[in-house]
Amino acid sequence: MSLNHPSVAIVGATGAVGTELIACLEQRDFPLRSLRLYASQRSAGRSLMFRGDGLPVEVLTEDGLAGADIALFSAGSATARGFAPAAVGHGAVVVDNSSAFRMDAGVPLVVPEVNEGAIASHRGIIANPNCVAIIAAVALWPLHRAVGISRVIAATYQAASGAGAAAMAELRNATGAYLAGRAFAPTVLRHPYAFNLFSHDTAVDRDTGANGEETKVVQELRKIMQAPNLPIGITCIRVPVLRAHSIALTVELARPIPPAAAREILAAAPGIRIVDDAEGNHYPMPNEASGQGDVLVGRIRRDGSDPSGRSLALFVAGDQLLKGAALNAVQIAERLIM
Ligand code: A2P
């Protein structure tokens, strides 16, 4: 294996995250020797542009992955389970964007700004975390490292992109139909999406009342931050935004610190841009987070409901397709070749 100038494969290249993986490799001048693109039978015959050339989209086979040094998977859990072990068997390191391996004890779950050291422990598969977990971890980690976080309460405002390219198309089509006064029957998500919001589309556990997304975020944040007992309460909501997730975070700290001190800690942390302009009422917004690698953080203030004074509230927004998925995966791949 040559991790110096690796041959790279993207599995799920035609998807919402896959197309951003191609763009990230190009924009970040990733020093690859060759790039091969894979998707399902549905995409046979398509080609996608990379560095000025049209690359064919190949139908995924185990043999096709035999030559890859690094395989970036973003094709869902079933495809990851079906093909990632074979890719590893052929000598590739897999960075997988699905939830298939994230909670496996032997699989590092990595946000480079938080736990890049975990990459070295991989045994062939490295998991890219859930998009909300990544964006929240970038904002929470600097406070946890500097002061210690003893409790987190989160409410999310999640974009269509988290449910894939088809959900983004559904948001566009549903909005067009709504504005034209036409009836529109959703086929990708269960509820009307135009000018509406709804509880995250993953199944609800009847015992806990948590949906699948909420459970993933709690478990993954604890694993990434190496805080297995961190109390986290979260409500995940899908909103009619195309590609950036926002999160309202309330954090109880080990000791009180002024909001200005928290702002300084966050401003000095990698991967964060402070947007916290009270005069202009200008705070993190998904339209400004879209297309950006940084997580936007603002509205940093004391949470008045905590009489101990130890709790702060903040609002963050991050591009689900970039830092929440493709960019984080490429940042992991960059560390593999260092
Ligand atoms: P395709 O476009 O051929 O269906 P998204 O998350 O935006 O829905 O994208 C999912 C990606 O995963 C797409 O590139 C899709 O390819 C790919 N994919 C889905 N199922 C498979 C499969 N069985 N084998 C290979 N690629 C798959």
Tab-separated table of N, CA, C and O in Angstrom, residues 219-307:
chain	number	residue	atom	x	y	z
A	219	GLN	N	-24.648	8.554	21.920
A	219	GLN	CA	-23.608	7.516	22.019
A	219	GLN	C	-22.313	7.977	21.355
A	219	GLN	O	-21.217	7.767	21.876
A	220	GLU	N	-22.449	8.605	20.192
A	220	GLU	CA	-21.248	8.967	19.435
A	220	GLU	C	-20.488	10.114	20.091
A	220	GLU	O	-19.259	10.112	20.145
A	221	LEU	N	-21.234	11.100	20.612
A	221	LEU	CA	-20.541	12.209	21.297
A	221	LEU	C	-19.735	11.680	22.477
A	221	LEU	O	-18.597	12.099	22.706
A	222	ARG	N	-20.331	10.751	23.227
A	222	ARG	CA	-19.607	10.184	24.373
A	222	ARG	C	-18.344	9.467	23.916
A	222	ARG	O	-17.298	9.563	24.555
A	223	LYS	N	-18.443	8.724	22.799
A	223	LYS	CA	-17.264	7.980	22.315
A	223	LYS	C	-16.187	8.945	21.796
A	223	LYS	O	-15.021	8.813	22.135
A	224	ILE	N	-16.592	9.925	20.998
A	224	ILE	CA	-15.611	10.866	20.414
A	224	ILE	C	-14.898	11.634	21.530
A	224	ILE	O	-13.687	11.811	21.506
A	225	MET	N	-15.675	12.099	22.519
A	225	MET	CA	-15.113	12.945	23.582
A	225	MET	C	-14.555	12.120	24.739
A	225	MET	O	-14.100	12.685	25.729
A	226	GLN	N	-14.584	10.810	24.590
A	226	GLN	CA	-14.110	9.908	25.655
A	226	GLN	C	-14.727	10.290	27.000
A	226	GLN	O	-14.023	10.437	28.008
A	227	ALA	N	-16.025	10.484	26.971
A	227	ALA	CA	-16.779	10.863	28.172
A	227	ALA	C	-17.972	9.919	28.273
A	227	ALA	O	-19.114	10.303	27.998
A	228	PRO	N	-17.709	8.639	28.653
A	228	PRO	CA	-18.752	7.606	28.524
A	228	PRO	C	-19.993	7.851	29.367
A	228	PRO	O	-21.046	7.301	29.059
A	229	ASN	N	-19.876	8.679	30.397
A	229	ASN	CA	-21.044	8.900	31.265
A	229	ASN	C	-21.624	10.301	31.139
A	229	ASN	O	-22.452	10.697	31.957
A	230	LEU	N	-21.184	11.056	30.137
A	230	LEU	CA	-21.664	12.443	30.016
A	230	LEU	C	-23.182	12.464	29.831
A	230	LEU	O	-23.702	11.877	28.871
A	231	PRO	N	-23.943	13.119	30.720
A	231	PRO	CA	-25.395	13.214	30.518
A	231	PRO	C	-25.711	14.161	29.349
A	231	PRO	O	-25.235	15.304	29.329
A	232	ILE	N	-26.467	13.658	28.385
A	232	ILE	CA	-26.823	14.449	27.201
A	232	ILE	C	-28.311	14.268	26.934
A	232	ILE	O	-28.786	13.136	26.805
A	233	GLY	N	-29.048	15.362	26.882
A	233	GLY	CA	-30.454	15.322	26.481
A	233	GLY	C	-30.575	16.000	25.131
A	233	GLY	O	-30.018	17.086	24.928
A	234	ILE	N	-31.293	15.383	24.190
A	234	ILE	CA	-31.325	15.960	22.842
A	234	ILE	C	-32.673	15.728	22.171
A	234	ILE	O	-33.304	14.683	22.358
A	235	THR	N	-33.116	16.728	21.406
A	235	THR	CA	-34.307	16.614	20.562
A	235	THR	C	-33.886	16.928	19.135
A	235	THR	O	-33.332	18.013	18.874
A	236	CYS	N	-34.106	15.987	18.208
A	236	CYS	CA	-33.668	16.170	16.820
A	236	CYS	C	-34.861	16.457	15.915
A	236	CYS	O	-35.806	15.665	15.843
A	237	ILE	N	-34.780	17.570	15.204
A	237	ILE	CA	-35.892	18.058	14.372
A	237	ILE	C	-35.390	18.306	12.950
A	237	ILE	O	-34.309	18.869	12.761
A	238	ARG	N	-36.169	17.877	11.981
A	238	ARG	CA	-35.841	18.139	10.568
A	238	ARG	C	-36.513	19.455	10.163
A	238	ARG	O	-37.721	19.630	10.388
A	239	VAL	N	-35.750	20.392	9.619
A	239	VAL	CA	-36.292	21.690	9.206
A	239	VAL	C	-36.083	21.880	7.701
A	239	VAL	O	-35.228	21.235	7.101
A	240	PRO	N	-36.871	22.765	7.083
A	240	PRO	CA	-36.785	22.924	5.620
A	240	PRO	C	-35.616	23.805	5.190
A	240	PRO	O	-35.785	24.879	4.634
A	241	VAL	N	-34.409	23.303	5.458
A	241	VAL	CA	-33.151	23.943	5.077
A	241	VAL	C	-32.419	22.919	4.230
A	241	VAL	O	-32.512	21.720	4.502
A	242	LEU	N	-31.684	23.373	3.196
A	242	LEU	CA	-31.127	22.373	2.278
A	242	LEU	C	-29.925	21.607	2.823
A	242	LEU	O	-29.877	20.398	2.733
A	243	ARG	N	-28.909	22.317	3.403
A	243	ARG	CA	-27.687	21.541	3.648
A	243	ARG	C	-26.907	21.860	4.913
A	243	ARG	O	-25.840	21.286	5.114
A	244	ALA	N	-27.315	22.764	5.768
A	244	ALA	CA	-26.529	22.996	6.989
A	244	ALA	C	-27.397	22.755	8.216
A	244	ALA	O	-28.561	23.164	8.256
A	245	HIS	N	-26.821	22.061	9.177
A	245	HIS	CA	-27.533	21.789	10.427
A	245	HIS	C	-27.230	22.893	11.443
A	245	HIS	O	-26.089	23.362	11.537
A	246	SER	N	-28.223	23.251	12.247
A	246	SER	CA	-28.002	24.161	13.367
A	246	SER	C	-28.349	23.423	14.658
A	246	SER	O	-29.164	22.502	14.653
A	247	ILE	N	-27.718	23.840	15.750
A	247	ILE	CA	-27.953	23.178	17.045
A	247	ILE	C	-27.947	24.239	18.149
A	247	ILE	O	-27.008	25.032	18.244
A	248	ALA	N	-29.008	24.232	18.970
A	248	ALA	CA	-29.004	25.038	20.200
A	248	ALA	C	-28.422	24.148	21.295
A	248	ALA	O	-28.915	23.042	21.533
A	249	LEU	N	-27.347	24.632	21.926
A	249	LEU	CA	-26.652	23.832	22.945
A	249	LEU	C	-26.701	24.553	24.287
A	249	LEU	O	-26.419	25.758	24.358
A	250	THR	N	-27.057	23.843	25.329
A	250	THR	CA	-26.884	24.351	26.689
A	250	THR	C	-25.901	23.428	27.379
A	250	THR	O	-26.088	22.200	27.370
A	251	VAL	N	-24.820	24.010	27.913
A	251	VAL	CA	-23.783	23.178	28.549
A	251	VAL	C	-23.615	23.595	29.995
A	251	VAL	O	-23.464	24.782	30.315
A	252	GLU	N	-23.681	22.606	30.867
A	252	GLU	CA	-23.372	22.846	32.274
A	252	GLU	C	-21.891	22.532	32.458
A	252	GLU	O	-21.442	21.434	32.109
A	253	LEU	N	-21.155	23.498	32.966
A	253	LEU	CA	-19.704	23.333	33.106
A	253	LEU	C	-19.338	22.923	34.531
A	253	LEU	O	-20.146	23.059	35.464
A	254	ALA	N	-18.109	22.454	34.693
A	254	ALA	CA	-17.650	22.028	36.022
A	254	ALA	C	-17.558	23.211	36.970
A	254	ALA	O	-17.673	23.059	38.186
A	255	ARG	N	-17.309	24.404	36.417
A	255	ARG	CA	-17.256	25.618	37.248
A	255	ARG	C	-17.752	26.781	36.399
A	255	ARG	O	-17.695	26.707	35.155
A	256	PRO	N	-18.230	27.848	37.053
A	256	PRO	CA	-18.734	28.982	36.256
A	256	PRO	C	-17.588	29.692	35.529
A	256	PRO	O	-16.522	29.878	36.121
A	257	ILE	N	-17.811	30.028	34.258
A	257	ILE	CA	-16.884	30.940	33.568
A	257	ILE	C	-17.724	31.992	32.859
A	257	ILE	O	-18.853	31.715	32.457
A	258	PRO	N	-17.203	33.210	32.709
A	258	PRO	CA	-17.978	34.246	32.017
A	258	PRO	C	-18.138	33.886	30.543
A	258	PRO	O	-17.243	33.261	29.961
A	259	PRO	N	-19.254	34.288	29.924
A	259	PRO	CA	-19.432	34.038	28.486
A	259	PRO	C	-18.251	34.546	27.659
A	259	PRO	O	-17.874	33.897	26.673
A	260	ALA	N	-17.648	35.655	28.081
A	260	ALA	CA	-16.520	36.189	27.302
A	260	ALA	C	-15.338	35.224	27.316
A	260	ALA	O	-14.617	35.081	26.315
A	261	ALA	N	-15.147	34.531	28.441
A	261	ALA	CA	-14.046	33.557	28.519
A	261	ALA	C	-14.343	32.365	27.617
A	261	ALA	O	-13.448	31.833	26.938
A	262	ALA	N	-15.612	31.940	27.595
A	262	ALA	CA	-15.994	30.832	26.713
A	262	ALA	C	-15.772	31.228	25.255
A	262	ALA	O	-15.276	30.435	24.442
A	263	ARG	N	-16.109	32.486	24.933
A	263	ARG	CA	-15.934	32.957	23.551
A	263	ARG	C	-14.465	32.889	23.157
A	263	ARG	O	-14.111	32.476	22.054
A	264	GLU	N	-13.581	33.282	24.092
A	264	GLU	CA	-12.138	33.242	23.807
A	264	GLU	C	-11.656	31.823	23.576
A	264	GLU	O	-10.873	31.538	22.660
A	265	ILE	N	-12.123	30.898	24.417
A	265	ILE	CA	-11.730	29.487	24.280
A	265	ILE	C	-12.179	28.962	22.914
A	265	ILE	O	-11.422	28.319	22.192
A	266	LEU	N	-13.427	29.277	22.554
A	266	LEU	CA	-13.979	28.767	21.296
A	266	LEU	C	-13.301	29.429	20.095
A	266	LEU	O	-13.040	28.773	19.080
A	267	ALA	N	-12.996	30.729	20.225
A	267	ALA	CA	-12.377	31.453	19.099
A	267	ALA	C	-10.994	30.896	18.794
A	267	ALA	O	-10.544	30.924	17.642
A	268	ALA	N	-10.315	30.371	19.820
A	268	ALA	CA	-8.955	29.858	19.613
A	268	ALA	C	-8.948	28.409	19.132
A	268	ALA	O	-7.894	27.866	18.810
A	269	ALA	N	-10.122	27.783	19.086
A	269	ALA	CA	-10.176	26.353	18.757
A	269	ALA	C	-10.212	26.144	17.246
A	269	ALA	O	-10.806	26.936	16.516
A	270	PRO	N	-9.594	25.048	16.760
A	270	PRO	CA	-9.617	24.779	15.321
A	270	PRO	C	-11.014	24.414	14.845
A	270	PRO	O	-11.793	23.790	15.568
A	271	GLY	N	-11.320	24.841	13.607
A	271	GLY	CA	-12.581	24.430	12.988
A	271	GLY	C	-13.783	25.261	13.403
A	271	GLY	O	-14.907	24.924	13.051
A	272	ILE	N	-13.532	26.353	14.154
A	272	ILE	CA	-14.651	27.179	14.639
A	272	ILE	C	-14.486	28.606	14.132
A	272	ILE	O	-13.376	29.151	14.124
A	273	ARG	N	-15.584	29.198	13.688
A	273	ARG	CA	-15.599	30.651	13.421
A	273	ARG	C	-16.686	31.262	14.279
A	273	ARG	O	-17.844	30.817	14.255
A	274	ILE	N	-16.308	32.267	15.076
A	274	ILE	CA	-17.273	32.920	15.960
A	274	ILE	C	-18.137	33.895	15.150
A	274	ILE	O	-17.611	34.734	14.406
A	275	VAL	N	-19.444	33.763	15.276
A	275	VAL	CA	-20.404	34.703	14.668
A	275	VAL	C	-21.313	35.115	15.811
A	275	VAL	O	-22.246	34.408	16.168
A	276	ASP	N	-21.013	36.239	16.422
A	276	ASP	CA	-21.637	36.551	17.717
A	276	ASP	C	-21.798	38.063	17.866
A	276	ASP	O	-21.215	38.683	18.748
A	277	ASP	N	-22.583	38.639	16.959
A	277	ASP	CA	-22.698	40.090	16.864
A	277	ASP	C	-24.074	40.530	17.383
A	277	ASP	O	-25.061	40.522	16.638
A	278	ALA	N	-24.108	40.903	18.678
A	278	ALA	CA	-25.391	41.257	19.296
A	278	ALA	C	-25.979	42.511	18.655
A	278	ALA	O	-27.195	42.605	18.436
A	279	GLU	N	-25.110	43.467	18.329
A	279	GLU	CA	-25.610	44.735	17.771
A	279	GLU	C	-26.338	44.498	16.444
A	279	GLU	O	-27.418	45.032	16.200
A	280	GLY	N	-25.747	43.667	15.609
A	280	GLY	CA	-26.370	43.377	14.310
A	280	GLY	C	-27.365	42.227	14.388
A	280	GLY	O	-27.917	41.832	13.371
A	281	ASN	N	-27.571	41.663	15.592
A	281	ASN	CA	-28.408	40.462	15.758
A	281	ASN	C	-28.002	39.403	14.732
A	281	ASN	O	-28.826	38.763	14.107
A	282	HIS	N	-26.684	39.260	14.589
A	282	HIS	CA	-26.118	38.378	13.567
A	282	HIS	C	-25.439	37.201	14.257
A	282	HIS	O	-24.418	37.370	14.932
A	283	TYR	N	-26.025	36.046	14.097
A	283	TYR	CA	-25.551	34.834	14.766
A	283	TYR	C	-25.462	33.720	13.735
A	283	TYR	O	-25.817	33.932	12.569
A	284	PRO	N	-24.997	32.522	14.133
A	284	PRO	CA	-24.882	31.439	13.140
A	284	PRO	C	-26.193	31.173	12.412
A	284	PRO	O	-27.262	31.080	13.032
A	285	MET	N	-26.077	31.065	11.081
A	285	MET	CA	-27.255	30.773	10.249
A	285	MET	C	-26.853	29.704	9.245
A	285	MET	O	-25.732	29.715	8.738
A	286	PRO	N	-27.799	28.808	8.921
A	286	PRO	CA	-27.440	27.733	7.989
A	286	PRO	C	-27.044	28.235	6.615
A	286	PRO	O	-26.191	27.624	5.967
A	287	ASN	N	-27.618	29.356	6.161
A	287	ASN	CA	-27.235	29.809	4.814
A	287	ASN	C	-25.788	30.300	4.795
A	287	ASN	O	-25.089	30.163	3.797
A	288	GLU	N	-25.305	30.834	5.924
A	288	GLU	CA	-23.903	31.266	5.970
A	288	GLU	C	-22.959	30.105	6.281
A	288	GLU	O	-21.776	30.170	5.956
A	289	ALA	N	-23.480	29.071	6.924
A	289	ALA	CA	-22.646	27.886	7.188
A	289	ALA	C	-22.476	27.046	5.931
A	289	ALA	O	-21.471	26.343	5.776
A	290	SER	N	-23.444	27.113	5.007
A	290	SER	CA	-23.405	26.276	3.803
A	290	SER	C	-22.190	26.609	2.947
A	290	SER	O	-21.917	27.773	2.669
A	291	GLY	N	-21.461	25.575	2.572
A	291	GLY	CA	-20.272	25.777	1.756
A	291	GLY	C	-19.032	26.107	2.563
A	291	GLY	O	-17.945	26.270	1.997
A	292	GLN	N	-19.162	26.210	3.895
A	292	GLN	CA	-18.027	26.556	4.765
A	292	GLN	C	-17.509	25.310	5.476
A	292	GLN	O	-18.296	24.484	5.928
A	293	GLY	N	-16.203	25.233	5.651
A	293	GLY	CA	-15.635	24.124	6.419
A	293	GLY	C	-15.780	24.328	7.907
A	293	GLY	O	-15.888	23.365	8.671
A	294	ASP	N	-15.778	25.580	8.353
A	294	ASP	CA	-15.834	25.863	9.797
A	294	ASP	C	-17.241	25.696	10.344
A	294	ASP	O	-18.236	25.911	9.647
A	295	VAL	N	-17.313	25.364	11.634
A	295	VAL	CA	-18.574	25.396	12.364
A	295	VAL	C	-18.733	26.820	12.915
A	295	VAL	O	-17.809	27.355	13.534
A	296	LEU	N	-19.891	27.427	12.658
A	296	LEU	CA	-20.148	28.782	13.159
A	296	LEU	C	-20.709	28.674	14.577
A	296	LEU	O	-21.604	27.865	14.837
A	297	VAL	N	-20.174	29.498	15.493
A	297	VAL	CA	-20.602	29.441	16.900
A	297	VAL	C	-20.921	30.855	17.386
A	297	VAL	O	-20.145	31.781	17.158
A	298	GLY	N	-22.061	31.009	18.051
A	298	GLY	CA	-22.422	32.324	18.583
A	298	GLY	C	-23.536	32.225	19.609
A	298	GLY	O	-23.834	31.149	20.113
A	299	ARG	N	-24.155	33.371	19.889
A	299	ARG	CA	-25.175	33.481	20.946
A	299	ARG	C	-24.659	32.911	22.264
A	299	ARG	O	-25.399	32.226	22.992
A	300	ILE	N	-23.391	33.189	22.549
A	300	ILE	CA	-22.760	32.623	23.747
A	300	ILE	C	-23.181	33.472	24.936
A	300	ILE	O	-22.865	34.668	25.014
A	301	ARG	N	-23.928	32.851	25.851
A	301	ARG	CA	-24.491	33.613	26.962
A	301	ARG	C	-24.736	32.697	28.138
A	301	ARG	O	-24.734	31.470	27.996
A	302	ARG	N	-24.941	33.311	29.292
A	302	ARG	CA	-25.269	32.520	30.466
A	302	ARG	C	-26.673	31.936	30.317
A	302	ARG	O	-27.580	32.601	29.807
A	303	ASP	N	-26.849	30.718	30.768
A	303	ASP	CA	-28.192	30.130	30.803
A	303	ASP	C	-28.811	30.477	32.152
A	303	ASP	O	-28.435	29.922	33.188
A	304	GLY	N	-29.766	31.385	32.113
A	304	GLY	CA	-30.340	31.933	33.347
A	304	GLY	C	-31.143	30.926	34.148
A	304	GLY	O	-31.505	31.194	35.298
A	305	SER	N	-31.427	29.750	33.582
A	305	SER	CA	-32.234	28.787	34.332
A	305	SER	C	-31.406	27.998	35.334
A	305	SER	O	-31.963	27.241	36.135
A	306	ASP	N	-30.073	28.151	35.273
A	306	ASP	CA	-29.210	27.405	36.198
A	306	ASP	C	-28.739	28.349	37.304
A	306	ASP	O	-27.875	29.195	37.076
A	307	PRO	N	-29.303	28.215	38.517
A	307	PRO	CA	-28.957	29.159	39.582
A	307	PRO	C	-27.490	29.085	39.994
A	307	PRO	O	-26.948	30.034	40.572
